[in-house]
Tab-separated table of C-alpha atoms in Angstrom:
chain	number	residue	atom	x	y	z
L	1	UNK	CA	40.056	-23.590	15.005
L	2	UNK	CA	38.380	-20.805	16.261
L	3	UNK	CA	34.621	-20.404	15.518
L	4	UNK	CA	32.718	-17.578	16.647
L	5	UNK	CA	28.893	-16.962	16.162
L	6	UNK	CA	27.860	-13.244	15.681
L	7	UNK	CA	24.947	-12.384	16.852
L	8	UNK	CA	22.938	-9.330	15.215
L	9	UNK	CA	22.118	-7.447	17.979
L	10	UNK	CA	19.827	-5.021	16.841
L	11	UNK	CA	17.962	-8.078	15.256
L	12	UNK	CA	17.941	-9.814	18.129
L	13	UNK	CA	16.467	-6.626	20.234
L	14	UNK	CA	12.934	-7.728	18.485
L	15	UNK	CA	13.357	-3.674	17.547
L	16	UNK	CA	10.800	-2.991	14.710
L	17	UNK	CA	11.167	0.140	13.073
L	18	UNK	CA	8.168	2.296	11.082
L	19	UNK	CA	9.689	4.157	8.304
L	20	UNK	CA	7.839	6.724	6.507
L	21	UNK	CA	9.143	5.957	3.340
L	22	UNK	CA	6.837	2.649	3.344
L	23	UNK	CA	3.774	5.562	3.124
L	24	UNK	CA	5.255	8.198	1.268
L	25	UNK	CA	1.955	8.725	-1.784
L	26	UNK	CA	3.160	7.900	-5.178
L	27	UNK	CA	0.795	10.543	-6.785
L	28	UNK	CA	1.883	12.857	-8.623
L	29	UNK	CA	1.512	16.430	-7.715
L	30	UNK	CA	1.149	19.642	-9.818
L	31	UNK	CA	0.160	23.060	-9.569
L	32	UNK	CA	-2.565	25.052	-10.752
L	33	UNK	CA	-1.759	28.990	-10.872
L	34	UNK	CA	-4.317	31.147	-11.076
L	35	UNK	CA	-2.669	33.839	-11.851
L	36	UNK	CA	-2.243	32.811	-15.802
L	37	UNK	CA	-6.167	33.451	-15.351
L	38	UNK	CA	-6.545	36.500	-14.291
L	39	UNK	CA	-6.523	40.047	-15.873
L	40	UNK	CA	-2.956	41.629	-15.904
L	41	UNK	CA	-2.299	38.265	-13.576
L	42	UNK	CA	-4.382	40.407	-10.949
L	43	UNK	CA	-8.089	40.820	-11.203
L	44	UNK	CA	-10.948	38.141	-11.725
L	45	UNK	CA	-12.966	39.731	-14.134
L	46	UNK	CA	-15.874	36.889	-14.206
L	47	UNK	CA	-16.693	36.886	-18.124
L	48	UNK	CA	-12.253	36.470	-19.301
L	49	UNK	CA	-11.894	34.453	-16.467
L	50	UNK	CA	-14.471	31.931	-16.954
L	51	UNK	CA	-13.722	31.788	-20.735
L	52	UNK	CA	-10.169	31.177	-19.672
L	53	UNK	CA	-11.285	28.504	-17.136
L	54	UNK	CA	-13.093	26.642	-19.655
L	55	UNK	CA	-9.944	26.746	-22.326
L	56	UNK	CA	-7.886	24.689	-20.477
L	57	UNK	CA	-7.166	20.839	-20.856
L	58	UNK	CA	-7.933	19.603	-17.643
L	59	UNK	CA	-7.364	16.107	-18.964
L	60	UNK	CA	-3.457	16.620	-18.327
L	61	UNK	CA	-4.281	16.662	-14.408
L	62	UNK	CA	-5.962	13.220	-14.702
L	63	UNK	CA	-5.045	11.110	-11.717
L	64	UNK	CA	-3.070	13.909	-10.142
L	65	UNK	CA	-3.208	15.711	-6.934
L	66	UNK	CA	-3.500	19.710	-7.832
L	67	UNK	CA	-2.484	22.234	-5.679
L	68	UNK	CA	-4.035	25.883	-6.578
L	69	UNK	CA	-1.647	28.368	-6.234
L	70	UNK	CA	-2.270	32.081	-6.619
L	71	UNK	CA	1.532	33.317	-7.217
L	72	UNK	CA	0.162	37.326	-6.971
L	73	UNK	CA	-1.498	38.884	-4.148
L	74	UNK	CA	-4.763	38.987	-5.981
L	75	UNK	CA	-7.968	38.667	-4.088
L	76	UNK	CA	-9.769	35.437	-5.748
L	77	UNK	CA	-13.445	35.227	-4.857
L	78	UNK	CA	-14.782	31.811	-3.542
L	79	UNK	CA	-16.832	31.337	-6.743
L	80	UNK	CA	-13.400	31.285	-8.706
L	81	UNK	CA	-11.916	28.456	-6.616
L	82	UNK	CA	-15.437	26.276	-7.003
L	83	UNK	CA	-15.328	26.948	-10.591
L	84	UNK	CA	-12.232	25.716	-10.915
L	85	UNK	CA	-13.042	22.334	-8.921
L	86	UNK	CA	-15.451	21.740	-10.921
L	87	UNK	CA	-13.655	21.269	-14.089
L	88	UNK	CA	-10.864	19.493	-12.226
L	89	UNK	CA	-13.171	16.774	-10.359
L	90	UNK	CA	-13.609	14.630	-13.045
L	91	UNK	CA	-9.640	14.012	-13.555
L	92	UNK	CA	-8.071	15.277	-10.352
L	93	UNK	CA	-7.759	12.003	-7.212
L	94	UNK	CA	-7.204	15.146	-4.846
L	95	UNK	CA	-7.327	19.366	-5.006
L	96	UNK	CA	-6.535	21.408	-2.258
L	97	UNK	CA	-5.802	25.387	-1.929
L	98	UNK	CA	-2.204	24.586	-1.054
L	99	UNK	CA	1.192	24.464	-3.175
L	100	UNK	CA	2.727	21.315	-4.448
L	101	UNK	CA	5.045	20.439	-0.553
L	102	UNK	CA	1.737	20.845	1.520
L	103	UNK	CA	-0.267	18.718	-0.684
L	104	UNK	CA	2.648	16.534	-0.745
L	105	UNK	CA	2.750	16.704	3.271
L	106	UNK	CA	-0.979	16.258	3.594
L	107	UNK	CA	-0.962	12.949	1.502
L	108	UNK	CA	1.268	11.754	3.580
L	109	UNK	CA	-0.988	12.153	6.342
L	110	UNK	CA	-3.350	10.801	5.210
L	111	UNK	CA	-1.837	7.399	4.388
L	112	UNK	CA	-0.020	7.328	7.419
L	113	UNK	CA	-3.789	7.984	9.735
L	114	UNK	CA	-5.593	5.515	7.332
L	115	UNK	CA	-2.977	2.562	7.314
L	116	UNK	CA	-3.476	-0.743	8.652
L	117	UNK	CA	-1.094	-0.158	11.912
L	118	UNK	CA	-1.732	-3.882	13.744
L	119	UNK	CA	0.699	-4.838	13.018
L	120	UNK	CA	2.918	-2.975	15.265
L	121	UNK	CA	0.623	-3.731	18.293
L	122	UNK	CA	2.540	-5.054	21.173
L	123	UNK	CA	5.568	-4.481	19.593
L	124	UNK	CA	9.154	-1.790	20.690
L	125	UNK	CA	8.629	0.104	17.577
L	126	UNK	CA	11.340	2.739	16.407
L	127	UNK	CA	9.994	5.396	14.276
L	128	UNK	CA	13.508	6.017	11.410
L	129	UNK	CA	14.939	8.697	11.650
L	130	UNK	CA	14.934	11.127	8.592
L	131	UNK	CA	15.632	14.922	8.747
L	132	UNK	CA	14.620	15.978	6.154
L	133	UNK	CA	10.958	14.967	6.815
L	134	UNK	CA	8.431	17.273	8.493
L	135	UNK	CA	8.275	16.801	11.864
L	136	UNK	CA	3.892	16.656	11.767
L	137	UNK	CA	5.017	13.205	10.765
L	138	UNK	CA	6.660	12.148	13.805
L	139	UNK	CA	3.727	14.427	15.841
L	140	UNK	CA	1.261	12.310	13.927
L	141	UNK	CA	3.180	8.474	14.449
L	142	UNK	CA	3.594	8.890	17.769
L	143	UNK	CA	-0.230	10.069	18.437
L	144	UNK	CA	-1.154	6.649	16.571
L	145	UNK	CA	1.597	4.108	17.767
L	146	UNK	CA	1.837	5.278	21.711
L	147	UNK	CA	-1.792	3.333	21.770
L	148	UNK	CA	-0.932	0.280	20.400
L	149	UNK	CA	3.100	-0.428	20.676
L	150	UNK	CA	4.921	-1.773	23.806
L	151	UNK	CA	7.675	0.783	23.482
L	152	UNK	CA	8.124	3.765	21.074
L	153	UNK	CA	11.240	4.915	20.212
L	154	UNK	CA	13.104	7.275	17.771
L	155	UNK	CA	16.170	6.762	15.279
L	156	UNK	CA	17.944	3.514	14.009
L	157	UNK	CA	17.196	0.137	15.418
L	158	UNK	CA	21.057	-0.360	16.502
L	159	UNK	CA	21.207	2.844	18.531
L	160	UNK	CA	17.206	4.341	19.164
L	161	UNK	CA	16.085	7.041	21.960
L	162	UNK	CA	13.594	5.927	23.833
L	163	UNK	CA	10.293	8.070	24.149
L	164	UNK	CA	7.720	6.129	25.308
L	165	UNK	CA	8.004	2.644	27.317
L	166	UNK	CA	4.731	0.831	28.587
């Protein structure tokens, strides 16, 4: 009887890989147009568009990121944008001038910077490969693991290009 043992070899490599999707933010992310706002979707007239301002529910943004948008080419005045912050702090986790992907992209970011990265320390890391994720994600990884791995690579554990090797 023949018995033979596999052997995982991309387990036993001691590869571990960082994957973006374990940071990806969960919060949901709407837009904010200020165009509805604005007279003939164009002009801030301060009296219509602070009446305007104040109509809306800003309770349905609660515990939302909100991107404000301005689909015309209207010129909105600082004051606009502050006004608007101000009714959305007290719902909003996170505003920014900046449509729903950026936000989205930004988040990301921002959980990937502030995450507890130890782990990884003295480790060959390989960052997954995903293409259709921004690359200022794979900028930003490498700018935080290249300190603390052993070896940095790109791709799938089984088959990874190597970027970086202490």
């Amino acid at each position: 009887m023949n018995t033979q043992t596999f052997v995982n070899k991309a387990e036993a490599s001691g590869i571990i890989a960082f994957d973006f999707l374990d940071y990806k933010p969960t919060t949901e992310i709407v837009e904010l147009d200020i165009k509805d706002h604005l007279f003939m979707g164009m002009i801030v007239k301060e009296k219509e568009f602070k009446e305007s301002i104040a109509a809306l529910d800003y309770s349905v943004y609660n515990e939302k990121a909100v991107g404000i948008i301005c689909s015309t080419d209207a010129i909105i005045p600082p004051w606009a944008y502050m006004l608007i912050m101000e009714k959305l702090s007290p719902y909003a986790v996170y505003v920014d001038l900046n449509n729903a992907e950026t936000i989205l992209l930004d988040l990301w970011k921002r959980r990937i910077t502030y995450a507890d990265l130890k782990h990884y320390k003295n480790q060959k890391v390989v960052v997954r490969a995903h293409t259709h994720h921004d690359s200022a994600l794979y900028l930003l990884a490498t700018g935080l693991l290249k300190p603390l791995v052993k070896s940095l690579m790109y791709g799938e554990i089984g088959l990874p290009k190597v970027i970086f090797k202490n």
